[in-house]
Short mmCIF file of C-alpha atoms and ligand atoms in Angstrom, two decimals:
data_model
loop_
_atom_site.label_atom_id
_atom_site.label_comp_id
_atom_site.label_asym_id
_atom_site.label_seq_id
_atom_site.Cartn_x
_atom_site.Cartn_y
_atom_site.Cartn_z
CA UNK A 1419 75.62 139.80 76.14
CA UNK A 1420 79.64 138.53 76.35
CA UNK A 1421 81.05 135.85 73.92
CA UNK A 1422 82.24 132.41 75.50
CA UNK A 1423 85.23 130.64 73.99
CA UNK A 1424 82.97 128.22 72.21
CA UNK A 1425 85.74 126.22 71.87
CA UNK A 1426 84.96 125.07 75.20
CA UNK A 1427 81.75 123.63 73.69
CA UNK A 1428 83.72 120.80 71.72
CA UNK A 1429 85.16 119.24 74.63
CA UNK A 1430 83.18 115.80 74.62
CA UNK A 1431 82.30 115.20 78.05
CA UNK A 1432 83.42 116.11 81.27
CA UNK A 1433 87.23 115.89 82.53
CA UNK A 1434 88.45 112.00 83.07
CA UNK A 1435 89.33 111.96 86.75
CA UNK A 1436 86.05 114.36 87.71
CA UNK A 1437 83.69 111.57 85.76
CA UNK A 1438 84.95 108.93 87.60
CA UNK A 1439 84.70 110.82 91.04
CA UNK A 1440 81.08 111.62 90.34
CA UNK A 1441 80.50 107.80 89.46
CA UNK A 1442 82.24 106.56 92.63
CA UNK A 1443 80.13 109.32 94.84
CA UNK A 1444 77.27 108.26 93.68
CA UNK A 1445 77.87 104.69 94.72
CA UNK A 1446 78.78 105.66 97.91
CA UNK A 1447 75.50 107.53 98.40
CA UNK A 1448 73.66 104.28 96.89
CA UNK A 1449 75.57 102.11 99.10
CA UNK A 1450 76.81 103.72 102.14
CA UNK A 1451 78.22 100.75 104.00
CA UNK A 1452 80.35 99.65 100.99
CA UNK A 1453 81.77 102.70 99.91
CA UNK A 1454 83.36 101.95 103.68
CA UNK A 1455 85.58 99.33 102.05
CA UNK A 1456 86.46 101.86 98.53
CA UNK A 1457 90.12 101.58 97.74
CA UNK A 1458 90.81 103.91 95.41
CA UNK A 1459 93.24 103.21 92.24
CA UNK A 1460 91.95 105.36 90.22
CA UNK A 1461 93.57 108.79 89.65
CA UNK A 1462 97.50 108.91 90.10
CA UNK A 1463 97.13 110.84 93.37
CA UNK A 1464 100.00 109.98 95.88
CA UNK A 1465 99.77 108.68 99.38
CA UNK A 1466 102.01 108.67 101.74
CA UNK A 1467 103.10 111.83 103.61
CA UNK A 1468 105.99 114.11 102.53
CA UNK A 1469 109.40 113.57 103.46
CA UNK A 1470 111.18 114.69 106.63
CA UNK A 1471 113.37 116.89 104.54
CA UNK A 1472 110.79 118.90 102.74
CA UNK A 1473 108.82 119.46 105.64
CA UNK A 1474 111.97 120.63 107.50
CA UNK A 1475 112.78 122.98 104.72
CA UNK A 1476 109.41 124.18 104.08
CA UNK A 1477 108.92 124.76 108.02
CA UNK A 1478 112.21 127.23 107.82
CA UNK A 1479 111.12 128.43 104.78
CA UNK A 1480 107.36 129.58 106.48
CA UNK A 1481 109.63 130.84 109.50
CA UNK A 1482 111.66 133.55 106.92
CA UNK A 1483 108.89 134.81 106.12
CA UNK A 1484 107.63 135.41 109.32
CA UNK A 1485 110.43 137.15 110.12
CA UNK A 1486 111.33 140.94 109.19
CA UNK A 1487 115.02 139.93 108.57
CA UNK A 1488 114.56 137.42 105.91
CA UNK A 1489 111.33 138.22 104.75
CA UNK A 1490 110.23 137.79 100.61
CA UNK A 1491 107.41 139.76 99.12
CA UNK A 1492 107.50 138.53 94.95
CA UNK A 1493 110.09 136.34 93.93
CA UNK A 1494 110.93 136.07 90.04
CA UNK A 1495 107.99 134.83 87.68
CA UNK A 1496 110.05 131.92 86.24
CA UNK A 1497 111.65 130.57 89.71
CA UNK A 1498 114.40 131.41 92.38
CA UNK A 1499 117.79 131.12 91.03
CA UNK A 1500 118.65 128.37 94.05
CA UNK A 1501 115.93 126.43 92.20
CA UNK A 1502 116.78 126.64 88.45
CA UNK A 1503 120.28 125.93 89.84
CA UNK A 1504 119.83 123.36 91.86
CA UNK A 1505 117.78 121.58 89.51
CA UNK A 1506 119.79 122.01 86.44
CA UNK A 1507 122.95 120.68 88.26
CA UNK A 1508 120.80 117.65 89.44
CA UNK A 1509 119.11 116.77 86.77
CA UNK A 1510 121.15 117.71 83.74
CA UNK A 1511 124.86 118.57 84.13
CA UNK A 1512 125.47 116.56 86.55
CA UNK A 1513 124.45 113.85 84.20
CA UNK A 1514 125.85 115.52 81.58
CA UNK A 1515 123.18 116.97 79.70
CA UNK A 1516 123.57 120.23 78.76
CA UNK A 1517 120.86 122.65 80.09
CA UNK A 1518 122.06 126.10 81.45
CA UNK A 1519 120.11 127.47 84.65
CA UNK A 1520 117.44 129.71 82.49
CA UNK A 1521 116.11 127.34 80.53
CA UNK A 1522 114.20 125.82 83.81
CA UNK A 1523 110.85 127.63 84.36
CA UNK A 1524 109.72 127.14 88.02
CA UNK A 1525 105.78 126.26 88.00
CA UNK A 1526 102.75 125.40 90.07
CA UNK A 1527 102.73 121.36 88.26
CA UNK A 1528 103.65 119.86 85.07
CA UNK A 1529 99.95 119.46 83.98
CA UNK A 1530 99.48 123.27 84.34
CA UNK A 1531 102.94 123.65 82.03
CA UNK A 1532 101.35 121.20 78.74
CA UNK A 1533 98.39 123.81 78.97
CA UNK A 1534 100.12 126.78 79.45
CA UNK A 1535 102.77 125.98 76.57
CA UNK A 1536 99.86 126.53 73.95
CA UNK A 1537 100.29 130.69 75.22
CA UNK A 1538 103.55 131.20 72.68
CA UNK A 1539 102.54 128.48 69.56
CA UNK A 1540 100.53 129.38 67.23
CA UNK A 1541 97.00 127.88 66.23
CA UNK A 1542 97.53 126.64 63.05
CA UNK A 1543 100.17 123.70 64.36
CA UNK A 1544 99.29 120.10 63.12
CA UNK A 1545 99.06 117.82 66.14
CA UNK A 1546 100.41 114.79 65.83
CA UNK A 1547 98.88 112.79 69.52
CA UNK A 1548 99.32 109.50 70.92
CA UNK A 1549 96.48 107.63 72.02
CA UNK A 1550 95.81 106.04 74.50
CA UNK A 1551 96.94 109.87 76.36
CA UNK A 1552 96.81 111.54 79.25
CA UNK A 1553 93.74 113.86 78.33
CA UNK A 1554 95.26 117.26 78.83
CA UNK A 1555 97.00 117.35 75.55
CA UNK A 1556 94.51 116.66 74.00
CA UNK A 1557 91.56 118.76 76.31
CA UNK A 1558 94.03 122.40 76.40
CA UNK A 1559 94.86 121.81 72.32
CA UNK A 1560 90.23 121.99 72.03
CA UNK A 1561 90.28 124.27 74.37
CA UNK A 1562 93.10 127.03 72.80
CA UNK A 1563 91.34 126.24 69.50
CA UNK A 1564 93.77 123.84 67.88
CA UNK A 1565 91.42 121.26 66.97
CA UNK A 1566 88.03 120.54 65.05
CA UNK A 1567 84.83 119.62 66.34
CA UNK A 1568 84.69 116.37 68.31
CA UNK A 1569 83.99 112.79 66.84
CA UNK A 1570 81.55 110.43 68.44
CA UNK A 1571 84.47 108.05 69.48
CA UNK A 1572 85.63 111.14 71.49
CA UNK A 1573 88.42 112.05 69.20
CA UNK A 1574 88.64 115.71 67.22
CA UNK A 1575 89.02 116.88 63.66
CA UNK A 1576 92.66 118.05 63.07
CA UNK A 1577 94.81 115.65 65.98
CA UNK A 1578 96.42 113.05 63.98
CA UNK A 1579 96.27 109.86 66.68
CA UNK A 1580 99.58 107.64 66.82
CA UNK A 1581 98.14 104.20 68.08
CA UNK A 1582 99.50 103.23 71.27
CA UNK A 1583 99.15 98.91 71.06
CA UNK A 1584 100.77 96.22 73.03
CA UNK A 1585 102.49 94.96 69.47
CA UNK A 1586 104.59 98.76 68.78
CA UNK A 1587 104.81 98.38 72.91
CA UNK A 1588 102.57 101.42 73.52
CA UNK A 1589 105.51 103.35 71.40
CA UNK A 1590 103.69 104.43 68.43
CA UNK A 1591 104.93 104.81 64.82
CA UNK A 1592 106.15 107.99 63.13
CA UNK A 1593 103.72 110.19 61.84
CA UNK A 1594 102.25 109.30 58.25
CA UNK A 1595 101.94 113.21 57.59
CA UNK A 1596 104.28 116.17 58.30
CA UNK A 1597 103.09 117.45 61.73
CA UNK A 1598 104.48 120.70 63.55
CA UNK A 1599 103.88 119.71 67.06
CA UNK A 1600 104.24 115.91 69.09
CA UNK A 1601 103.14 114.77 72.20
CA UNK A 1602 105.62 112.21 74.11
CA UNK A 1603 105.07 110.72 77.38
CA UNK A 1604 107.84 108.29 78.75
CA UNK A 1605 107.52 106.39 81.19
CA UNK A 1606 103.97 106.25 79.68
CA UNK A 1607 100.77 107.44 81.24
CA UNK A 1608 98.30 105.55 81.02
CA UNK A 1609 100.01 102.31 79.27
CA UNK A 1610 103.60 102.61 81.81
CA UNK A 1611 105.21 102.14 78.84
CA UNK A 1612 109.03 102.74 78.82
CA UNK A 1613 110.66 104.33 74.97
CA UNK A 1614 114.50 102.85 74.48
CA UNK A 1615 116.94 105.88 73.43
CA UNK A 1616 117.20 104.52 70.31
CA UNK A 1617 113.19 105.06 69.62
CA UNK A 1618 113.66 108.56 71.08
CA UNK A 1619 116.52 109.13 69.43
CA UNK A 1620 114.16 108.53 66.44
CA UNK A 1621 111.38 111.00 67.13
CA UNK A 1622 114.87 112.91 68.15
CA UNK A 1623 115.50 112.46 64.16
CA UNK A 1624 112.74 112.83 62.81
CA UNK A 1625 110.98 115.37 64.87
CA UNK A 1626 114.65 118.17 63.19
CA UNK A 1627 114.04 116.40 59.96
CA UNK A 1628 110.53 118.13 59.79
CA UNK A 1629 110.96 121.00 62.08
CA UNK A 1630 108.54 120.10 64.43
CA UNK A 1631 108.45 120.75 67.93
CA UNK A 1632 108.30 117.23 70.38
CA UNK A 1633 105.94 118.02 73.90
CA UNK A 1634 108.42 116.05 75.84
CA UNK A 1635 105.81 114.93 79.20
CA UNK A 1636 108.57 112.91 81.98
CA UNK A 1637 106.87 113.23 85.23
CA UNK A 1638 107.32 109.85 86.07
CA UNK A 1639 111.16 109.78 84.88
CA UNK A 1640 112.09 108.94 88.67
CA UNK A 1641 110.38 105.74 87.58
CA UNK A 1642 112.68 104.59 85.20
CA UNK A 1643 115.24 101.71 86.99
CA UNK A 1644 117.02 100.96 84.16
CA UNK A 1645 119.68 102.78 83.97
CA UNK A 1646 120.15 102.66 80.12
CA UNK A 1647 116.55 104.27 79.24
CA UNK A 1648 116.52 107.90 78.75
CA UNK A 1649 115.53 109.78 81.90
CA UNK A 1650 115.39 112.96 79.61
CA UNK A 1651 115.24 113.84 75.77
CA UNK A 1652 118.50 115.71 76.14
CA UNK A 1653 120.06 113.03 76.36
CA UNK A 1654 119.60 112.44 72.96
CA UNK A 1655 121.72 114.58 70.20
CA UNK A 1656 119.87 117.46 68.46
CA UNK A 1657 117.06 117.32 71.07
CA UNK A 1658 117.73 120.76 72.09
CA UNK A 1659 116.78 122.13 69.16
CA UNK A 1660 113.40 120.06 69.20
CA UNK A 1661 112.17 119.58 72.32
CA UNK A 1662 110.40 121.04 75.57
CA UNK A 1663 110.26 118.99 78.41
CA UNK A 1664 108.18 119.06 81.50
CA UNK A 1665 108.90 117.48 84.97
CA UNK A 1666 106.53 117.34 88.19
CA UNK A 1667 107.50 117.02 91.93
CA UNK A 1668 104.16 115.29 92.35
CA UNK A 1669 104.94 111.61 92.06
CA UNK A 1670 108.25 111.56 93.08
CA UNK A 1671 108.42 113.69 96.01
CA UNK A 1672 104.90 113.18 97.12
CA UNK A 1673 103.65 116.95 95.70
CA UNK A 1674 100.16 116.61 94.25
CA UNK A 1675 99.49 118.66 96.71
CA UNK A 1676 101.99 121.24 97.02
CA UNK A 1677 102.13 122.06 93.52
CA UNK A 1678 105.91 122.49 91.83
CA UNK A 1679 107.23 121.20 88.62
CA UNK A 1680 108.89 123.07 85.83
CA UNK A 1681 109.29 123.31 82.13
CA UNK A 1682 112.83 122.96 80.28
CA UNK A 1683 113.07 124.88 77.03
CA UNK A 1684 116.36 125.02 75.46
CA UNK A 1685 117.19 128.59 73.97
CA UNK A 1686 118.34 126.59 71.04
CA UNK A 1687 113.89 125.64 70.37
CA UNK A 1688 112.64 127.99 67.25
CA UNK A 1689 109.23 128.35 65.75
CA UNK A 1690 108.39 130.30 62.92
CA UNK A 1691 106.03 133.44 61.81
CA UNK A 1692 103.46 132.88 59.74
CA UNK A 1693 106.84 134.67 57.49
CA UNK A 1694 108.70 132.58 58.34
CA UNK A 1695 110.70 134.49 60.49
CA UNK A 1696 112.48 132.23 63.29
CA UNK A 1697 111.80 132.89 66.94
CA UNK A 1698 113.93 131.45 70.25
CA UNK A 1699 110.76 129.69 72.02
CA UNK A 1700 112.70 130.75 75.32
CA UNK A 1701 111.89 134.77 74.54
CA UNK A 1702 108.20 134.17 74.40
CA UNK A 1703 107.88 131.10 77.24
CA UNK A 1704 109.92 134.17 79.83
CA UNK A 1705 108.04 136.65 78.32
CA UNK A 1706 104.83 134.57 79.37
CA UNK A 1707 105.50 133.65 82.34
CA UNK A 1708 107.17 137.20 83.85
CA UNK A 1709 103.72 138.63 82.13
CA UNK A 1710 101.35 136.29 84.08
CA UNK A 1711 102.62 134.82 86.70
CA UNK A 1712 104.38 135.69 90.11
CA UNK A 1713 105.79 132.55 89.62
CA UNK A 1714 105.56 129.58 92.93
CA UNK A 1715 105.51 130.37 96.40
CA UNK A 1716 108.56 130.77 97.91
CA UNK A 1717 108.04 127.72 100.54
CA UNK A 1718 107.27 125.13 97.78
CA UNK A 1719 110.41 126.05 95.99
CA UNK A 1720 112.41 125.75 99.31
CA UNK A 1721 110.65 122.46 99.33
CA UNK A 1722 111.68 121.45 96.07
CA UNK A 1723 115.22 122.19 96.35
CA UNK A 1724 114.87 119.95 99.96
CA UNK A 1725 114.62 116.98 97.26
CA UNK A 1726 117.98 117.68 96.05
CA UNK A 1727 119.67 117.83 99.93
CA UNK A 1728 121.28 114.10 100.31
CA UNK A 1729 118.69 113.86 102.73
CA UNK A 1730 115.81 114.23 100.39
CA UNK A 1731 117.39 112.59 97.58
CA UNK A 1732 117.14 109.08 99.88
CA UNK A 1733 113.65 109.44 101.29
CA UNK A 1734 112.36 110.58 97.82
CA UNK A 1735 113.83 107.17 96.57
CA UNK A 1736 112.00 104.92 99.02
CA UNK A 1737 108.93 106.97 98.20
CA UNK A 1738 109.56 105.47 94.64
CA UNK A 1739 110.46 102.41 95.77
CA UNK A 1740 107.03 101.91 97.32
CA UNK A 1741 105.07 102.78 94.82
CA UNK A 1742 106.89 100.39 92.47
CA UNK A 1743 106.71 97.88 94.87
CA UNK A 1744 102.77 98.45 94.89
CA UNK A 1745 102.72 98.41 91.08
CA UNK A 1746 104.80 94.87 90.91
CA UNK A 1747 102.36 93.60 93.34
CA UNK A 1748 99.60 94.78 91.52
CA UNK A 1749 100.89 93.29 87.71
CA UNK A 1750 101.78 90.41 89.09
CA UNK A 1751 98.20 89.99 90.87
CA UNK A 1752 96.62 91.07 87.31
CA UNK A 1753 98.79 88.22 86.21
CA UNK A 1754 97.70 85.91 88.70
CA UNK A 1755 93.65 86.13 88.47
CA UNK A 1756 94.40 85.24 84.16
CA UNK A 1757 94.41 89.16 83.83
CA UNK A 1758 97.13 90.11 80.85
CA UNK A 1759 98.64 93.07 82.34
CA UNK A 1760 101.21 96.02 80.92
CA UNK A 1761 103.77 98.70 82.83
CA UNK A 1762 104.25 98.82 86.39
CA UNK A 1763 108.41 97.96 85.62
CA UNK A 1764 109.07 101.88 84.78
CA UNK A 1765 105.93 102.79 86.36
CA UNK A 1766 103.06 103.24 88.51
CA UNK A 1767 100.73 102.12 86.66
CA UNK A 1768 99.57 99.19 85.43
CA UNK A 1769 97.83 99.08 82.02
CA UNK A 1770 95.36 95.69 82.02
CA UNK A 1771 93.52 94.16 79.58
CA UNK A 1772 89.59 94.01 79.62
CA UNK A 1773 88.57 90.40 80.28
CA UNK A 1774 86.88 89.18 76.83
CA UNK A 1775 83.37 90.44 76.48
CA UNK A 1776 83.52 93.48 78.96
CA UNK A 1777 84.19 96.75 78.04
CA UNK A 1778 86.25 98.90 80.05
CA UNK A 1779 83.53 101.17 81.55
CA UNK A 1780 82.33 97.85 82.33
CA UNK A 1781 85.14 96.63 84.23
CA UNK A 1782 85.07 100.21 85.73
CA UNK A 1783 81.81 99.66 87.34
CA UNK A 1784 82.19 95.19 87.71
CA UNK A 1785 85.16 96.14 90.45
CA UNK A 1786 83.21 99.27 91.82
CA UNK A 1787 80.58 97.27 92.62
CA UNK A 1788 81.56 93.32 93.97
CA UNK A 1789 85.16 94.68 94.61
CA UNK A 1790 84.42 98.52 95.70
CA UNK A 1791 88.36 99.17 93.70
CA UNK A 1792 87.85 102.60 92.03
CA UNK A 1793 89.95 101.71 88.21
CA UNK A 1794 90.34 103.86 85.49
CA UNK A 1795 88.65 102.67 81.93
CA UNK A 1796 90.81 102.87 78.98
CA UNK A 1797 88.95 104.73 76.76
CA UNK A 1798 88.86 107.50 79.39
CA UNK A 1799 92.63 108.49 78.06
CA UNK A 1800 91.26 107.68 74.01
CA UNK A 1801 89.47 104.90 71.48
CA UNK A 1802 92.60 102.86 71.80
CA UNK A 1803 92.47 102.97 75.10
CA UNK A 1804 89.31 100.91 74.90
CA UNK A 1805 89.49 97.46 76.32
CA UNK A 1806 91.91 97.98 79.05
CA UNK A 1807 91.85 99.80 82.34
CA UNK A 1808 94.58 101.27 84.64
CA UNK A 1809 95.51 101.07 88.20
CA UNK A 1810 96.99 103.12 89.90
CA UNK A 1811 99.94 102.03 92.51
CA UNK A 1812 99.70 105.31 94.54
CA UNK A 1813 98.56 103.89 97.28
CA UNK A 1814 99.27 102.36 101.25
CA UNK A 1815 101.21 98.74 100.55
CA UNK A 1816 97.81 97.57 102.87
CA UNK A 1817 95.52 98.82 100.45
CA UNK A 1818 97.57 97.54 97.65
CA UNK A 1819 97.42 94.03 99.14
CA UNK A 1820 93.67 94.35 99.07
CA UNK A 1821 93.40 95.31 95.73
CA UNK A 1822 95.01 92.75 94.76
CA UNK A 1823 93.25 90.26 96.86
CA UNK A 1824 89.75 91.53 95.63
CA UNK A 1825 91.34 91.28 91.98
CA UNK A 1826 91.92 87.39 92.34
CA UNK A 1827 88.17 87.12 94.04
CA UNK A 1828 85.73 88.83 91.09
CA UNK A 1829 84.17 86.91 89.11
CA UNK A 1830 85.28 87.77 85.43
C1 LIG B 2812 96.81 110.97 86.43
O1 LIG B 2812 95.77 109.87 86.92
O2 LIG B 2812 96.67 110.90 85.28
C2 LIG B 2812 97.05 111.62 87.06
O3 LIG B 2812 97.51 111.32 88.12
C3 LIG B 2812 96.47 112.82 86.55
C4 LIG B 2812 97.12 114.35 86.73
O4 LIG B 2812 98.85 114.00 86.78
O5 LIG B 2812 96.64 115.22 86.43
#
């Protein structure tokens, strides 16, 4: 018989969002009439159509592929130069941040990159992961065999969990023990919190002082509406030596179905062999992409490029404004319903304290049954998420306003 990767058997429960989908489907089967009024504020999936500039670029690219003269076959595994250069210029150099075109690696999304990066990192790294957290960071490490077994509370032996609480503004304290790999995400999923430049500087200095690497997820960077807050970790001196950053076109440009993102891997980030020989991760990441992938499709890369055009940038700005407007309404709606809410200012997520005496799956069930509102239970993001639930602002304005009304009418 063929052997399985037994690390998968350590995973506790299913992936959070399919589990929510299963519960919502069961509700729909039992209550077909009520299911018609479901409002989905669970998974952070966009609702608004692609910006016109993106659609035009995609159509044009497909037409090129339909013509013998302009047809293209395999593209570069790490992304077309036109897109890498556009990203490096607009997201970094144009803002005074030193990132070269070939330090950008185009991919089919930051979720995939967060898992794939483990291909080039060794198995013995001590991990520091925030709690609550986007479950992908934890589960991909479990799958790769980088953790011990799971515990009853859903945590895993071998991970140092960094509690993110209302008291610390959902920005954790530095780890007590030295670690080699640190996961941070700001604007934060799920709490919607943001980190200040000084706080991020403290993390970069810490990572440099112990030769650790920070995996920094900025999938929601477009939602930062205060220029004094860091949009990329490379705004901080020294980050080129200790950070790899993950970006996404999903949440700003509506690409959750189109699929495109990118990683920044500066040439200065190094890790070591067991014999303490330093190796630039940029070389390994390039090798990994060229071996395991033929890159993202040409029309999708042209679509991503169009998000930086004058029209495209204006249109995605409007999209972000729309979702931020929803987030504001949801947060204020929660507060007017007597609930304590965080986030929603620089983020499409509102993080809400569960009413006294009811846990986060209890709130999920009550909102589903009484209000036909789908949310995400905080405990699904880690044990520190218990006592909270997350509401996603990715919705139409009409649904958002209906959701606020229903939240107000629930008898807590
Ligand atoms: C979320 O709801 O946390 C995200 O949409 C999930 C994802 O981006 O994979």
